[in-house]
Amino acid sequence: MSLNTISYLIHEIKTPLTGIIGITEVALEEEDASKNKSYLMDILNCAQRISEIVGGLRSYSRITKKEEQSLVDIHKVLEDSLEMVRLGIKVTSVEVIKRFQPVEKIEANMGEIQQVFTNLITNAFQAMNGKEGRLILSTRSLKDSIEIKVSDNGIGIPQKHLNKIFDPFFTTKNPCEGMGLGLNIVYRIITKYMGTIDAESKEGIGTTFTIKFPTKGDGNGKESIGRR
Amino acid sequence: MMSKKVLVVDDEEVIRKFLRIHLINWGYEVKEAVDGVGALEQLGNEDFDFLLLDILMPQKNGWQVLEEMRSNPKTKNIPVIVLTAKDEDNDMFKGYTLGANYYMTKPFTNTKAQLLYGIQLMFGKNSESVNNINIFR
């Protein structure tokens, strides 16, 4: 982690910490007890932000560790990830289309692959928030790799942001909604397995993420497909 | 006596909230801006006695606001207290070079005492602005 990143994180933690201290000082002097609930809510929100930052860092650091690997069934992980996101977000107006073709299993850590799809599907649901959404999950087998696409018809990503979306701490969301590590974690996991990820997007039309994982015999990372 | 008017500029709602509570208790009229562009807009439309100015903000950051304020005859003399998590010596030096009157680093503790000190520095210990402040309220 670079010094710039650490410096950024310190700022991200200091800001809600300032809120906690400042509001607590006010609350300690407050004579009107009916206002305390509002102060406590502020303190809780700030503490949750710090907790999210720490949680994000934990996920970020886990990727660098070598963990148990097995043959991972991509279709099962896609189904599980979708289910997990649906439970968390409770979106009902999204139509999910699955176009699964037979693909090889890949050797990887199941939890990490699930995190890739959970993050991508969560982003897709958030991008379709408030409209009749359509999520397409598709897989196919290529010569030396398997390809997975996650497409949505959400708000899309502005062209000027497309080359930054995998950078750590890049976010266009409200600071309370995320700290910009989700897609960086996706990118780091995929590249750990010599895979590639590519994003295509049009504002108002939607976004498609295309992931490729090398299958047996490949994986030397020489072909450049999308972002590495 | 007309109350003094303060512009609090910070993109964090919760920070604006506790600053607002202290300042209102001390008799100030408080206006708020959530970024540098909003701050400059309000500075163009209204007269303020001083500013509390965050540095890392969207649109225009606090350094840019300070620079523009100091180069504008209407705002060049308005005192500014910088509030920021940037706490290294070179950051503070930059702040004072650009024309900050006082520098508070986040997370600040004992906010009222620090604010009072900054206000005393800007207006003098016996000024009207300071006399109404009771930090032991």
Short mmCIF file of C-alpha atoms in Angstrom, two decimals:
data_model
loop_
_atom_site.label_atom_id
_atom_site.label_comp_id
_atom_site.label_asym_id
_atom_site.label_seq_id
_atom_site.Cartn_x
_atom_site.Cartn_y
_atom_site.Cartn_z
CA MET A 1 0.00 0.00 0.00
CA SER A 2 1.50 3.35 -1.05
CA LEU A 3 2.09 6.32 1.25
CA ASN A 4 -0.53 8.25 -0.70
CA THR A 5 -3.06 5.50 -0.01
CA ILE A 6 -2.21 5.46 3.68
CA SER A 7 -2.48 9.24 3.82
CA TYR A 8 -5.88 9.06 2.10
CA LEU A 9 -7.07 6.43 4.58
CA ILE A 10 -5.93 8.51 7.54
CA HIS A 11 -8.02 11.38 6.20
CA GLU A 12 -11.01 9.09 5.64
CA ILE A 13 -10.83 7.94 9.27
CA LYS A 14 -10.09 11.36 10.79
CA THR A 15 -13.20 12.89 9.25
CA PRO A 16 -15.82 10.69 10.98
CA LEU A 17 -13.62 10.69 14.10
CA THR A 18 -13.90 14.49 14.16
CA GLY A 19 -17.67 14.05 13.91
CA ILE A 20 -17.74 11.61 16.84
CA ILE A 21 -15.65 13.83 19.09
CA GLY A 22 -17.40 17.05 18.12
CA ILE A 23 -20.93 15.71 18.52
CA THR A 24 -20.03 13.98 21.80
CA GLU A 25 -18.74 17.29 23.18
CA VAL A 26 -22.04 18.90 22.25
CA ALA A 27 -24.10 16.02 23.69
CA LEU A 28 -22.24 16.10 27.01
CA GLU A 29 -23.31 19.70 27.51
CA GLU A 30 -26.84 19.31 26.19
CA GLU A 31 -29.48 19.93 28.80
CA ASP A 32 -32.40 18.98 26.55
CA ALA A 33 -32.42 15.16 26.69
CA SER A 34 -34.75 14.92 23.68
CA LYS A 35 -31.87 15.99 21.42
CA ASN A 36 -29.61 13.17 22.52
CA LYS A 37 -31.13 10.63 20.15
CA SER A 38 -30.14 12.74 17.16
CA TYR A 39 -26.59 13.11 18.52
CA LEU A 40 -26.35 9.37 19.12
CA MET A 41 -27.48 8.70 15.54
CA ASP A 42 -24.73 11.01 14.27
CA ILE A 43 -22.15 9.21 16.41
CA LEU A 44 -23.40 5.82 15.22
CA ASN A 45 -23.24 6.86 11.55
CA CYS A 46 -19.69 8.12 11.95
CA ALA A 47 -18.62 4.97 13.82
CA GLN A 48 -20.19 2.81 11.09
CA ARG A 49 -18.18 4.68 8.48
CA ILE A 50 -14.97 3.91 10.34
CA SER A 51 -16.10 0.30 10.65
CA GLU A 52 -16.71 0.10 6.88
CA ILE A 53 -13.27 1.50 6.17
CA VAL A 54 -11.68 -1.08 8.47
CA GLY A 55 -13.83 -3.85 6.91
CA GLY A 56 -12.79 -2.75 3.42
CA LEU A 57 -9.15 -2.80 4.45
CA ARG A 58 -9.53 -6.28 5.86
CA SER A 59 -10.92 -7.56 2.55
CA TYR A 60 -8.17 -5.68 0.75
CA SER A 61 -5.42 -7.29 2.82
CA ARG A 62 -6.92 -10.80 2.64
CA ILE A 63 -6.37 -10.97 -1.10
CA THR A 64 -2.63 -10.96 -0.68
CA LYS A 65 -2.69 -14.04 1.51
CA LYS A 66 -2.44 -17.50 0.04
CA GLU A 67 -5.59 -19.33 0.92
CA GLU A 68 -7.02 -22.71 0.18
CA GLN A 69 -7.85 -23.29 -3.45
CA SER A 70 -10.17 -25.80 -5.08
CA LEU A 71 -11.92 -26.37 -8.39
CA VAL A 72 -14.59 -23.71 -8.51
CA ASP A 73 -17.87 -24.13 -10.37
CA ILE A 74 -18.43 -20.64 -11.80
CA HIS A 75 -22.17 -21.17 -12.34
CA LYS A 76 -22.72 -22.17 -8.74
CA VAL A 77 -20.72 -19.17 -7.50
CA LEU A 78 -22.73 -16.86 -9.78
CA GLU A 79 -26.00 -18.28 -8.42
CA ASP A 80 -24.82 -18.00 -4.80
CA SER A 81 -23.55 -14.46 -5.30
CA LEU A 82 -26.80 -13.39 -6.88
CA GLU A 83 -28.76 -14.89 -4.01
CA MET A 84 -26.53 -13.17 -1.46
CA VAL A 85 -26.91 -9.76 -3.11
CA ARG A 86 -30.68 -10.18 -3.46
CA LEU A 87 -30.98 -10.94 0.27
CA GLY A 88 -28.91 -7.90 1.16
CA ILE A 89 -30.42 -5.35 -1.20
CA LYS A 90 -34.03 -6.58 -1.39
CA VAL A 91 -34.58 -5.40 -4.96
CA THR A 92 -37.69 -6.80 -6.57
CA SER A 93 -37.96 -5.00 -9.89
CA VAL A 94 -34.86 -6.47 -11.50
CA GLU A 95 -35.24 -9.19 -14.11
CA VAL A 96 -32.31 -11.60 -14.07
CA ILE A 97 -31.41 -13.42 -17.29
CA LYS A 98 -28.91 -16.26 -17.12
CA ARG A 99 -27.19 -17.39 -20.29
CA PHE A 100 -24.94 -20.13 -19.04
CA GLN A 101 -22.99 -22.33 -21.43
CA PRO A 102 -20.90 -25.26 -20.21
CA VAL A 103 -17.56 -23.97 -18.91
CA GLU A 104 -14.56 -25.55 -17.22
CA LYS A 105 -14.07 -25.21 -13.50
CA ILE A 106 -11.20 -22.98 -12.44
CA GLU A 107 -8.73 -23.54 -9.65
CA ALA A 108 -9.17 -20.71 -7.19
CA ASN A 109 -10.27 -19.74 -3.73
CA MET A 110 -14.05 -20.00 -3.76
CA GLY A 111 -14.54 -17.09 -1.33
CA GLU A 112 -12.51 -14.76 -3.51
CA ILE A 113 -14.37 -15.66 -6.70
CA GLN A 114 -17.63 -15.17 -4.86
CA GLN A 115 -16.44 -11.75 -3.74
CA VAL A 116 -15.77 -10.81 -7.37
CA PHE A 117 -19.33 -11.59 -8.43
CA THR A 118 -20.92 -10.25 -5.27
CA ASN A 119 -19.22 -6.90 -5.79
CA LEU A 120 -20.09 -6.74 -9.50
CA ILE A 121 -23.73 -7.78 -8.98
CA THR A 122 -24.10 -5.35 -6.07
CA ASN A 123 -22.81 -2.52 -8.26
CA ALA A 124 -25.22 -3.58 -11.02
CA PHE A 125 -28.20 -3.54 -8.67
CA GLN A 126 -27.19 -0.15 -7.33
CA ALA A 127 -26.82 1.19 -10.88
CA MET A 128 -30.37 0.01 -11.67
CA ASN A 129 -31.82 1.41 -8.47
CA GLY A 130 -35.26 2.88 -8.96
CA LYS A 131 -35.86 1.62 -12.50
CA GLU A 132 -37.03 -1.55 -14.17
CA GLY A 133 -33.70 -3.28 -14.27
CA ARG A 134 -32.34 -6.16 -16.29
CA LEU A 135 -29.27 -8.07 -15.16
CA ILE A 136 -27.70 -10.52 -17.60
CA LEU A 137 -25.23 -13.10 -16.36
CA SER A 138 -23.59 -15.07 -19.14
CA THR A 139 -20.77 -17.54 -19.46
CA ARG A 140 -19.04 -19.23 -22.36
CA SER A 141 -15.98 -21.23 -23.05
CA LEU A 142 -13.23 -19.80 -25.27
CA LYS A 143 -10.13 -21.50 -26.62
CA ASP A 144 -7.87 -21.03 -23.60
CA SER A 145 -10.17 -19.35 -21.15
CA ILE A 146 -13.67 -19.01 -19.83
CA GLU A 147 -15.57 -15.77 -20.20
CA ILE A 148 -18.14 -14.36 -17.79
CA LYS A 149 -20.19 -11.25 -18.49
CA VAL A 150 -22.17 -9.25 -15.96
CA SER A 151 -24.39 -6.71 -17.73
CA ASP A 152 -26.93 -4.24 -16.43
CA ASN A 153 -29.13 -1.58 -17.96
CA GLY A 154 -28.44 0.90 -15.18
CA ILE A 155 -27.22 4.47 -15.21
CA GLY A 156 -23.87 3.61 -16.76
CA ILE A 157 -20.43 5.01 -16.06
CA PRO A 158 -19.29 8.31 -17.60
CA GLN A 159 -16.56 7.80 -20.19
CA LYS A 160 -14.14 10.01 -18.24
CA HIS A 161 -14.36 7.65 -15.26
CA LEU A 162 -14.03 4.35 -17.11
CA ASN A 163 -10.24 4.20 -16.91
CA LYS A 164 -10.27 4.94 -13.18
CA ILE A 165 -12.93 2.58 -11.89
CA PHE A 166 -10.47 -0.15 -10.88
CA ASP A 167 -8.20 2.26 -9.01
CA PRO A 168 -8.27 1.94 -5.23
CA PHE A 169 -10.47 4.50 -3.49
CA PHE A 170 -12.00 5.78 -6.72
CA THR A 171 -15.69 6.32 -6.13
CA THR A 172 -18.47 8.52 -7.41
CA LYS A 173 -20.77 7.38 -4.61
CA ASN A 174 -21.60 9.25 -1.46
CA PRO A 175 -18.83 8.63 1.11
CA CYS A 176 -21.37 6.86 3.30
CA GLU A 177 -22.15 4.34 0.53
CA GLY A 178 -18.68 3.09 -0.15
CA MET A 179 -15.06 3.97 -0.12
CA GLY A 180 -14.14 2.91 -3.65
CA LEU A 181 -12.47 -0.41 -2.93
CA GLY A 182 -15.08 -2.77 -4.43
CA LEU A 183 -13.91 -2.79 -8.03
CA ASN A 184 -10.27 -2.62 -7.01
CA ILE A 185 -10.78 -5.78 -4.96
CA VAL A 186 -12.47 -7.39 -7.99
CA TYR A 187 -9.54 -6.39 -10.18
CA ARG A 188 -6.94 -7.65 -7.73
CA ILE A 189 -8.61 -11.02 -7.28
CA ILE A 190 -9.01 -11.56 -11.03
CA THR A 191 -5.42 -10.64 -11.80
CA LYS A 192 -4.23 -12.86 -8.96
CA TYR A 193 -5.56 -15.76 -11.06
CA MET A 194 -4.02 -14.33 -14.27
CA GLY A 195 -7.44 -13.30 -15.47
CA THR A 196 -8.57 -10.05 -17.08
CA ILE A 197 -11.50 -7.72 -16.62
CA ASP A 198 -12.85 -5.21 -19.08
CA ALA A 199 -15.64 -2.67 -18.65
CA GLU A 200 -17.85 -1.20 -21.35
CA SER A 201 -20.43 1.38 -20.44
CA LYS A 202 -22.73 4.01 -21.87
CA GLU A 203 -24.42 6.57 -19.70
CA GLY A 204 -28.14 5.90 -19.47
CA ILE A 205 -27.78 2.56 -21.29
CA GLY A 206 -25.84 0.32 -18.93
CA THR A 207 -22.60 -1.40 -18.16
CA THR A 208 -21.02 -4.73 -19.06
CA PHE A 209 -18.09 -6.25 -17.22
CA THR A 210 -16.30 -9.01 -19.12
CA ILE A 211 -14.07 -11.32 -17.13
CA LYS A 212 -11.78 -13.96 -18.52
CA PHE A 213 -10.05 -16.63 -16.50
CA PRO A 214 -7.40 -18.78 -18.20
CA THR A 215 -8.07 -22.48 -18.27
CA LYS A 216 -5.53 -25.30 -18.20
CA GLY A 217 -2.24 -24.65 -19.90
CA ASP A 218 -2.71 -20.90 -20.18
CA GLY A 219 -2.44 -18.21 -17.60
CA ASN A 220 0.93 -16.76 -18.51
CA GLY A 221 -0.73 -13.35 -18.74
CA LYS A 222 0.90 -12.49 -22.07
CA GLU A 223 -2.24 -11.70 -24.00
CA SER A 224 -3.65 -8.35 -23.11
CA ILE A 225 -7.40 -8.40 -22.79
CA GLY A 226 -8.97 -5.43 -21.11
CA ARG A 227 -7.29 -4.29 -17.94
CA ARG A 228 -4.53 -6.23 -16.24
CA MET B 1 -26.21 44.70 18.28
CA MET B 2 -26.28 42.93 14.91
CA SER B 3 -25.02 39.38 15.13
CA LYS B 4 -21.84 38.49 13.30
CA LYS B 5 -22.26 36.23 10.30
CA VAL B 6 -20.11 33.13 9.81
CA LEU B 7 -19.83 30.86 6.78
CA VAL B 8 -19.08 27.24 7.70
CA VAL B 9 -17.67 25.33 4.71
CA ASP B 10 -17.29 21.57 5.07
CA ASP B 11 -18.57 18.64 3.01
CA GLU B 12 -19.32 16.66 6.18
CA GLU B 13 -22.80 17.34 7.51
CA VAL B 14 -21.98 16.14 11.02
CA ILE B 15 -19.00 18.51 11.31
CA ARG B 16 -21.08 21.46 10.12
CA LYS B 17 -23.70 20.45 12.68
CA PHE B 18 -21.60 20.66 15.83
CA LEU B 19 -19.82 23.82 14.65
CA ARG B 20 -23.21 25.36 13.92
CA ILE B 21 -24.47 24.46 17.41
CA HIS B 22 -21.49 26.15 19.13
CA LEU B 23 -21.60 29.24 16.93
CA ILE B 24 -25.35 29.73 17.30
CA ASN B 25 -25.02 29.35 21.09
CA TRP B 26 -22.45 32.12 20.98
CA GLY B 27 -24.84 34.39 19.11
CA TYR B 28 -23.49 34.12 15.59
CA GLU B 29 -25.62 33.89 12.47
CA VAL B 30 -24.45 30.76 10.63
CA LYS B 31 -24.56 30.01 6.91
CA GLU B 32 -23.22 26.79 5.41
CA ALA B 33 -21.64 25.54 2.20
CA VAL B 34 -20.81 21.95 1.29
CA ASP B 35 -18.02 22.63 -1.20
CA GLY B 36 -15.71 25.32 -2.52
CA VAL B 37 -17.97 26.39 -5.36
CA GLY B 38 -20.91 26.90 -2.99
CA ALA B 39 -18.67 28.84 -0.60
CA LEU B 40 -17.46 31.26 -3.29
CA GLU B 41 -21.02 31.70 -4.51
CA GLN B 42 -22.22 32.69 -1.03
CA LEU B 43 -19.20 34.95 -0.53
CA GLY B 44 -20.18 36.74 -3.73
CA ASN B 45 -23.76 37.25 -2.61
CA GLU B 46 -23.41 38.05 1.09
CA ASP B 47 -21.05 39.67 3.56
CA PHE B 48 -19.44 37.46 6.19
CA ASP B 49 -17.43 38.32 9.28
CA PHE B 50 -15.34 35.15 9.08
CA LEU B 51 -15.14 31.67 7.59
CA LEU B 52 -14.51 28.18 8.90
CA LEU B 53 -13.05 26.42 5.88
CA ASP B 54 -12.38 22.73 5.26
CA ILE B 55 -9.64 21.87 2.75
CA LEU B 56 -10.39 18.50 1.14
CA MET B 57 -13.76 19.05 -0.54
CA PRO B 58 -15.33 18.25 -3.90
CA GLN B 59 -15.65 20.79 -6.69
CA LYS B 60 -13.15 23.35 -5.40
CA ASN B 61 -10.95 22.59 -2.42
CA GLY B 62 -10.26 24.93 0.48
CA TRP B 63 -6.87 26.05 -0.86
CA GLN B 64 -8.55 27.22 -4.07
CA VAL B 65 -11.24 29.04 -2.08
CA LEU B 66 -8.60 30.75 0.05
CA GLU B 67 -6.58 31.80 -3.00
CA GLU B 68 -9.64 33.20 -4.76
CA MET B 69 -10.77 34.98 -1.62
CA ARG B 70 -7.41 36.65 -1.11
CA SER B 71 -7.29 37.87 -4.70
CA ASN B 72 -10.79 39.35 -4.60
CA PRO B 73 -11.07 42.88 -3.11
CA LYS B 74 -14.50 42.03 -1.64
CA THR B 75 -13.28 39.02 0.33
CA LYS B 76 -9.53 39.48 0.74
CA ASN B 77 -9.78 40.70 4.34
CA ILE B 78 -12.33 38.21 5.66
CA PRO B 79 -10.65 36.16 8.41
CA VAL B 80 -10.48 32.43 7.79
CA ILE B 81 -10.04 29.54 10.20
CA VAL B 82 -8.90 26.46 8.28
CA LEU B 83 -10.29 23.13 9.53
CA THR B 84 -8.51 20.16 8.09
CA ALA B 85 -7.12 16.66 8.61
CA LYS B 86 -3.97 17.79 6.77
CA ASP B 87 -1.77 18.25 9.79
CA GLU B 88 1.79 18.24 8.51
CA ASP B 89 4.01 21.28 8.92
CA ASN B 90 4.08 21.97 5.18
CA ASP B 91 0.25 21.91 5.06
CA MET B 92 0.02 24.47 7.85
CA PHE B 93 2.73 26.56 6.20
CA LYS B 94 0.77 26.46 2.97
CA GLY B 95 -2.39 27.49 4.82
CA TYR B 96 -0.78 30.49 6.48
CA THR B 97 1.02 31.44 3.26
CA LEU B 98 -2.27 31.47 1.39
CA GLY B 99 -3.77 33.73 4.01
CA ALA B 100 -5.37 31.56 6.70
CA ASN B 101 -5.67 33.32 10.06
CA TYR B 102 -5.80 30.18 12.18
CA TYR B 103 -5.42 26.48 11.56
CA MET B 104 -7.34 23.71 13.37
CA THR B 105 -6.40 20.10 12.62
CA LYS B 106 -8.95 17.31 12.63
CA PRO B 107 -9.83 15.46 14.71
CA PHE B 108 -10.00 18.43 17.07
CA THR B 109 -10.82 18.00 20.71
CA ASN B 110 -12.14 20.73 23.00
CA THR B 111 -13.62 22.36 19.95
CA LYS B 112 -15.03 25.37 21.76
CA ALA B 113 -11.71 26.37 23.33
CA GLN B 114 -9.92 26.01 19.99
CA LEU B 115 -12.56 27.99 18.15
CA LEU B 116 -12.49 30.72 20.78
CA TYR B 117 -8.73 30.94 20.54
CA GLY B 118 -8.97 31.30 16.77
CA ILE B 119 -11.65 33.98 17.05
CA GLN B 120 -9.59 35.85 19.67
CA LEU B 121 -6.59 35.76 17.37
CA MET B 122 -8.64 37.17 14.51
CA PHE B 123 -10.54 39.90 16.34
CA GLY B 124 -8.63 40.55 19.55
CA LYS B 125 -9.44 39.37 23.08
CA ASN B 126 -11.69 42.29 23.95
CA SER B 127 -13.59 42.58 20.69
CA GLU B 128 -17.36 42.44 20.42
CA SER B 129 -17.04 39.09 18.64
CA VAL B 130 -15.38 37.48 21.61
CA ASN B 131 -17.22 39.07 24.51
CA ASN B 132 -20.41 37.10 23.92
CA ILE B 133 -18.65 33.76 23.98
CA ASN B 134 -18.90 31.63 27.08
CA ILE B 135 -17.15 28.35 26.52
CA PHE B 136 -18.30 27.08 29.91
CA ARG B 137 -21.95 27.21 29.00
#
